[in-house]
Amino acid sequence: GQQLNQSPQSMFIQEGEDVSMNCTSSSIFNTWLWYKQDPGEGPVLLIALYKAGELTSNGRLTAQFGITRKDSFLNISASIPSDVGIYFCAGPSPGNQFYFGTGTSLTVIP
Amino acid sequence: NAGVTQTPKFQVLKTGQSMTLQCAQDMNHEYMSWYRQDPGMGLRLIHYSVGAGITDQGEVPNGYNVSRSTTEDFPLRLLSAAPSQTSVYFCASRAQGYSPLHFGNGTRLTVT
């Protein structure tokens, strides 16, 4: 299947710090999605990106669709305890099936 | 406002037993899919359906069957459970094209 490399694998940060994570693909995507998963729940969509170079914000979250179309970035500013969770990137295969990265586990220390 | 509903939330099976994981959505989405989530592996696609009567295999289909008789329901069947199928299973649906997936809250399955 499609390889989506997500980094870092885990992060431990102090409350108030900014967070950056990224996702790279071995092939070109025309859509990038970022999801967050809270413990015991299903992933929830944070941001969807549909155009190379696009920069989209959702509150303290900002995501960018890389201009090469093979990568995407997610930034969280001024982290708070409820930002804790696993963040996944996802993109569609040519057959329109979504593949997911292995996730970035975020821990926010109060 | 139910979205995607999965039942049961938890299940323990013995090796060789069969069971069906239920998934229903009320958003009139044509596309539905099943993923399994294992530590360090992310979400891997098991089977998917692009509409009633149409199903296809994903990355890891072995040991699982699906059917899609209605737009709303997409059950996942384990005919003879194996310990390797211990995982968290997520059902997801979406509208046409590259619309984002909407997930259920998962079924945690343990096979002993």
mmCIF file of C-alpha atoms in Angstrom:
data_model
loop_
_atom_site.group_PDB
_atom_site.id
_atom_site.type_symbol
_atom_site.label_atom_id
_atom_site.label_comp_id
_atom_site.label_asym_id
_atom_site.label_seq_id
_atom_site.Cartn_x
_atom_site.Cartn_y
_atom_site.Cartn_z
ATOM 1 C CA GLY A 1 0.000 0.000 0.000
ATOM 2 C CA GLN A 2 0.859 3.661 -0.001
ATOM 3 C CA GLN A 3 3.682 4.774 2.294
ATOM 4 C CA LEU A 4 2.984 7.826 4.398
ATOM 5 C CA ASN A 5 5.864 8.717 6.687
ATOM 6 C CA GLN A 6 4.828 10.826 9.633
ATOM 7 C CA SER A 7 7.238 12.470 12.049
ATOM 8 C CA PRO A 8 7.960 12.762 14.804
ATOM 9 C CA GLN A 9 6.524 9.552 16.205
ATOM 10 C CA SER A 10 5.942 11.165 19.608
ATOM 11 C CA MET A 11 6.342 14.538 21.259
ATOM 12 C CA PHE A 12 6.439 15.645 24.883
ATOM 13 C CA ILE A 13 6.029 19.392 25.253
ATOM 14 C CA GLN A 14 5.271 21.980 27.899
ATOM 15 C CA GLU A 15 1.902 23.681 27.890
ATOM 16 C CA GLY A 16 2.117 26.902 25.885
ATOM 17 C CA GLU A 17 4.755 25.643 23.450
ATOM 18 C CA ASP A 18 4.195 25.421 19.705
ATOM 19 C CA VAL A 19 4.143 22.044 17.943
ATOM 20 C CA SER A 20 5.149 21.074 14.417
ATOM 21 C CA MET A 21 4.690 17.744 12.702
ATOM 22 C CA ASN A 22 4.877 16.617 9.110
ATOM 23 C CA CYS A 23 3.924 13.890 6.717
ATOM 24 C CA THR A 24 5.637 12.808 3.503
ATOM 25 C CA SER A 25 4.436 10.564 0.721
ATOM 26 C CA SER A 26 6.253 8.498 -1.880
ATOM 27 C CA SER A 27 3.822 9.757 -4.516
ATOM 28 C CA ILE A 28 1.870 12.889 -5.354
ATOM 29 C CA PHE A 29 -1.403 13.588 -3.549
ATOM 30 C CA ASN A 30 -4.197 15.946 -4.559
ATOM 31 C CA THR A 31 -5.706 15.987 -1.069
ATOM 32 C CA TRP A 32 -4.205 15.984 2.409
ATOM 33 C CA LEU A 33 -6.228 15.432 5.564
ATOM 34 C CA TRP A 34 -5.230 15.844 9.198
ATOM 35 C CA TYR A 35 -7.076 13.968 11.942
ATOM 36 C CA LYS A 36 -6.846 13.879 15.736
ATOM 37 C CA GLN A 37 -7.691 10.819 17.806
ATOM 38 C CA ASP A 38 -8.520 11.071 21.503
ATOM 39 C CA PRO A 39 -8.101 7.937 23.654
ATOM 40 C CA GLY A 40 -10.960 5.469 23.139
ATOM 41 C CA GLU A 41 -12.471 7.431 20.255
ATOM 42 C CA GLY A 42 -12.362 7.469 16.489
ATOM 43 C CA PRO A 43 -10.255 9.967 14.524
ATOM 44 C CA VAL A 44 -11.859 13.357 14.000
ATOM 45 C CA LEU A 45 -11.079 15.586 11.023
ATOM 46 C CA LEU A 46 -9.107 18.731 11.874
ATOM 47 C CA ILE A 47 -8.187 20.216 8.509
ATOM 48 C CA ALA A 48 -8.593 19.264 4.838
ATOM 49 C CA LEU A 49 -6.271 20.610 2.133
ATOM 50 C CA TYR A 50 -7.091 20.411 -1.576
ATOM 51 C CA LYS A 51 -4.526 22.568 -3.395
ATOM 52 C CA ALA A 52 -0.728 22.587 -3.543
ATOM 53 C CA GLY A 53 0.633 25.483 -1.484
ATOM 54 C CA GLU A 54 -2.638 25.904 0.399
ATOM 55 C CA LEU A 55 -2.343 27.131 3.986
ATOM 56 C CA THR A 56 -5.442 26.583 6.132
ATOM 57 C CA SER A 57 -6.128 27.405 9.775
ATOM 58 C CA ASN A 58 -8.606 26.025 12.286
ATOM 59 C CA GLY A 59 -8.242 27.986 15.514
ATOM 60 C CA ARG A 60 -4.727 27.360 16.867
ATOM 61 C CA LEU A 61 -4.075 24.750 14.181
ATOM 62 C CA THR A 62 -2.500 25.552 10.823
ATOM 63 C CA ALA A 63 -1.819 23.042 8.061
ATOM 64 C CA GLN A 64 -0.034 23.426 4.751
ATOM 65 C CA PHE A 65 -0.175 21.425 1.533
ATOM 66 C CA GLY A 66 3.434 21.207 0.307
ATOM 67 C CA ILE A 67 4.146 22.623 -3.146
ATOM 68 C CA THR A 68 5.714 19.350 -4.271
ATOM 69 C CA ARG A 69 2.364 17.691 -3.399
ATOM 70 C CA LYS A 70 4.333 14.991 -1.575
ATOM 71 C CA ASP A 71 4.214 16.501 1.891
ATOM 72 C CA SER A 72 2.085 18.332 4.399
ATOM 73 C CA PHE A 73 2.682 20.064 7.724
ATOM 74 C CA LEU A 74 0.582 20.647 10.813
ATOM 75 C CA ASN A 75 1.380 23.286 13.404
ATOM 76 C CA ILE A 76 -0.316 23.823 16.756
ATOM 77 C CA SER A 77 0.328 27.117 18.492
ATOM 78 C CA ALA A 78 0.259 27.711 22.263
ATOM 79 C CA SER A 79 -0.516 24.100 23.155
ATOM 80 C CA ILE A 80 -3.008 23.283 25.908
ATOM 81 C CA PRO A 81 -3.647 20.025 27.804
ATOM 82 C CA SER A 82 -6.624 19.064 25.620
ATOM 83 C CA ASP A 83 -4.323 18.949 22.576
ATOM 84 C CA VAL A 84 -3.120 15.569 23.894
ATOM 85 C CA GLY A 85 -3.838 12.744 21.462
ATOM 86 C CA ILE A 86 -2.615 11.087 18.298
ATOM 87 C CA TYR A 87 -2.467 13.124 15.106
ATOM 88 C CA PHE A 88 -2.752 11.375 11.750
ATOM 89 C CA CYS A 89 -2.201 12.560 8.233
ATOM 90 C CA ALA A 90 -4.073 10.903 5.367
ATOM 91 C CA GLY A 91 -4.139 11.067 1.611
ATOM 92 C CA PRO A 92 -5.972 9.288 -1.228
ATOM 93 C CA SER A 93 -4.526 6.648 -3.505
ATOM 94 C CA PRO A 94 -5.213 6.793 -7.271
ATOM 95 C CA GLY A 95 -8.100 4.420 -6.541
ATOM 96 C CA ASN A 96 -9.484 6.994 -4.092
ATOM 97 C CA GLN A 97 -8.831 4.937 -0.966
ATOM 98 C CA PHE A 98 -7.441 6.928 1.936
ATOM 99 C CA TYR A 99 -4.124 5.849 3.419
ATOM 100 C CA PHE A 100 -2.995 6.986 6.841
ATOM 101 C CA GLY A 101 0.338 7.825 8.407
ATOM 102 C CA THR A 102 1.447 5.974 11.542
ATOM 103 C CA GLY A 103 0.573 8.926 13.745
ATOM 104 C CA THR A 104 2.269 11.455 16.031
ATOM 105 C CA SER A 105 1.494 10.989 19.718
ATOM 106 C CA LEU A 106 1.397 14.344 21.516
ATOM 107 C CA THR A 107 1.744 14.726 25.274
ATOM 108 C CA VAL A 108 1.324 18.178 26.812
ATOM 109 C CA ILE A 109 2.838 18.647 30.245
ATOM 110 C CA PRO A 110 0.958 21.261 32.331
ATOM 111 C CA ASN B 1 -26.771 13.664 14.656
ATOM 112 C CA ALA B 2 -25.583 10.044 14.993
ATOM 113 C CA GLY B 3 -23.021 10.003 12.125
ATOM 114 C CA VAL B 4 -21.257 6.624 12.064
ATOM 115 C CA THR B 5 -22.365 4.135 14.731
ATOM 116 C CA GLN B 6 -20.401 1.001 15.569
ATOM 117 C CA THR B 7 -21.440 -1.889 17.788
ATOM 118 C CA PRO B 8 -20.287 -3.470 19.987
ATOM 119 C CA LYS B 9 -17.685 -1.231 21.668
ATOM 120 C CA PHE B 10 -15.799 -4.202 23.139
ATOM 121 C CA GLN B 11 -15.718 -7.903 22.303
ATOM 122 C CA VAL B 12 -13.692 -10.876 23.467
ATOM 123 C CA LEU B 13 -13.630 -13.986 21.292
ATOM 124 C CA LYS B 14 -11.977 -17.344 21.514
ATOM 125 C CA THR B 15 -9.878 -18.559 18.587
ATOM 126 C CA GLY B 16 -12.119 -20.049 15.913
ATOM 127 C CA GLN B 17 -15.288 -18.214 16.922
ATOM 128 C CA SER B 18 -17.142 -16.050 14.450
ATOM 129 C CA MET B 19 -18.751 -12.669 14.886
ATOM 130 C CA THR B 20 -20.033 -9.640 13.007
ATOM 131 C CA LEU B 21 -19.023 -6.062 13.737
ATOM 132 C CA GLN B 22 -21.856 -3.698 12.903
ATOM 133 C CA CYS B 23 -21.552 -0.297 11.264
ATOM 134 C CA ALA B 24 -24.335 2.088 10.311
ATOM 135 C CA GLN B 25 -24.278 5.648 8.997
ATOM 136 C CA ASP B 26 -27.114 8.137 8.615
ATOM 137 C CA MET B 27 -25.402 10.650 6.310
ATOM 138 C CA ASN B 28 -26.439 8.956 3.049
ATOM 139 C CA HIS B 29 -22.778 8.383 2.187
ATOM 140 C CA GLU B 30 -22.118 6.093 -0.745
ATOM 141 C CA TYR B 31 -18.604 5.160 0.388
ATOM 142 C CA MET B 32 -17.990 3.066 3.527
ATOM 143 C CA SER B 33 -14.858 1.342 4.752
ATOM 144 C CA TRP B 34 -13.327 -0.692 7.555
ATOM 145 C CA TYR B 35 -9.901 -0.031 9.081
ATOM 146 C CA ARG B 36 -7.958 -1.787 11.766
ATOM 147 C CA GLN B 37 -5.634 0.085 14.112
ATOM 148 C CA ASP B 38 -2.649 -1.613 15.691
ATOM 149 C CA PRO B 39 0.098 0.038 17.791
ATOM 150 C CA GLY B 40 2.728 1.659 15.577
ATOM 151 C CA MET B 41 0.897 0.686 12.378
ATOM 152 C CA GLY B 42 -1.553 3.520 11.968
ATOM 153 C CA LEU B 43 -4.871 2.722 10.302
ATOM 154 C CA ARG B 44 -4.900 0.001 7.652
ATOM 155 C CA LEU B 45 -7.750 -0.492 5.197
ATOM 156 C CA ILE B 46 -9.476 -3.880 5.352
ATOM 157 C CA HIS B 47 -12.431 -3.622 2.924
ATOM 158 C CA TYR B 48 -14.416 -0.828 1.371
ATOM 159 C CA SER B 49 -17.620 -0.252 -0.557
ATOM 160 C CA VAL B 50 -18.469 2.473 -3.072
ATOM 161 C CA GLY B 51 -22.199 1.766 -2.945
ATOM 162 C CA ALA B 52 -24.859 -0.807 -2.134
ATOM 163 C CA GLY B 53 -23.996 -4.160 -3.699
ATOM 164 C CA ILE B 54 -20.345 -3.222 -4.393
ATOM 165 C CA THR B 55 -17.412 -4.189 -2.167
ATOM 166 C CA ASP B 56 -13.666 -4.487 -2.664
ATOM 167 C CA GLN B 57 -10.524 -5.431 -0.763
ATOM 168 C CA GLY B 58 -8.140 -3.022 0.913
ATOM 169 C CA GLU B 59 -4.591 -3.593 2.190
ATOM 170 C CA VAL B 60 -5.324 -6.321 4.768
ATOM 171 C CA PRO B 61 -8.503 -8.219 3.728
ATOM 172 C CA ASN B 62 -7.551 -11.779 4.705
ATOM 173 C CA GLY B 63 -9.781 -13.293 7.384
ATOM 174 C CA TYR B 64 -12.580 -10.752 6.891
ATOM 175 C CA ASN B 65 -15.756 -10.664 4.822
ATOM 176 C CA VAL B 66 -18.076 -7.761 4.084
ATOM 177 C CA SER B 67 -21.366 -7.143 2.332
ATOM 178 C CA ARG B 68 -23.332 -4.001 1.515
ATOM 179 C CA SER B 69 -27.037 -4.643 1.031
ATOM 180 C CA THR B 70 -28.119 -1.105 1.964
ATOM 181 C CA THR B 71 -26.538 2.362 1.776
ATOM 182 C CA GLU B 72 -26.680 2.674 5.566
ATOM 183 C CA ASP B 73 -25.071 -0.581 6.767
ATOM 184 C CA PHE B 74 -21.670 -2.165 6.212
ATOM 185 C CA PRO B 75 -21.045 -5.138 8.539
ATOM 186 C CA LEU B 76 -17.619 -6.777 8.917
ATOM 187 C CA ARG B 77 -17.554 -10.518 9.502
ATOM 188 C CA LEU B 78 -14.839 -12.616 11.083
ATOM 189 C CA LEU B 79 -15.593 -16.218 10.141
ATOM 190 C CA SER B 80 -12.926 -17.877 12.297
ATOM 191 C CA ALA B 81 -11.211 -15.452 14.653
ATOM 192 C CA ALA B 82 -7.445 -15.631 15.184
ATOM 193 C CA PRO B 83 -5.268 -13.903 17.812
ATOM 194 C CA SER B 84 -3.691 -11.840 15.002
ATOM 195 C CA GLN B 85 -7.091 -10.176 14.589
ATOM 196 C CA THR B 86 -6.872 -8.625 18.044
ATOM 197 C CA SER B 87 -7.124 -4.939 17.207
ATOM 198 C CA VAL B 88 -9.300 -1.851 17.273
ATOM 199 C CA TYR B 89 -11.646 -1.713 14.287
ATOM 200 C CA PHE B 90 -12.981 1.513 12.835
ATOM 201 C CA CYS B 91 -15.741 1.999 10.330
ATOM 202 C CA ALA B 92 -15.690 5.182 8.251
ATOM 203 C CA SER B 93 -17.865 6.741 5.572
ATOM 204 C CA ARG B 94 -17.679 9.674 3.196
ATOM 205 C CA ALA B 95 -19.461 11.374 0.374
ATOM 206 C CA GLN B 96 -18.258 11.087 -3.234
ATOM 207 C CA GLY B 97 -14.916 12.248 -4.563
ATOM 208 C CA TYR B 98 -12.161 13.221 -2.138
ATOM 209 C CA SER B 99 -14.500 14.169 0.703
ATOM 210 C CA PRO B 100 -12.997 13.469 4.138
ATOM 211 C CA LEU B 101 -13.780 10.282 6.018
ATOM 212 C CA HIS B 102 -16.068 10.329 9.060
ATOM 213 C CA PHE B 103 -15.214 7.695 11.656
ATOM 214 C CA GLY B 104 -17.163 5.735 14.229
ATOM 215 C CA ASN B 105 -15.835 5.309 17.770
ATOM 216 C CA GLY B 106 -14.397 1.868 17.144
ATOM 217 C CA THR B 107 -14.766 -1.717 18.337
ATOM 218 C CA ARG B 108 -11.990 -3.095 20.517
ATOM 219 C CA LEU B 109 -11.661 -6.813 19.749
ATOM 220 C CA THR B 110 -9.568 -9.298 21.700
ATOM 221 C CA VAL B 111 -9.097 -12.862 20.437
ATOM 222 C CA THR B 112 -7.695 -15.310 22.976
#
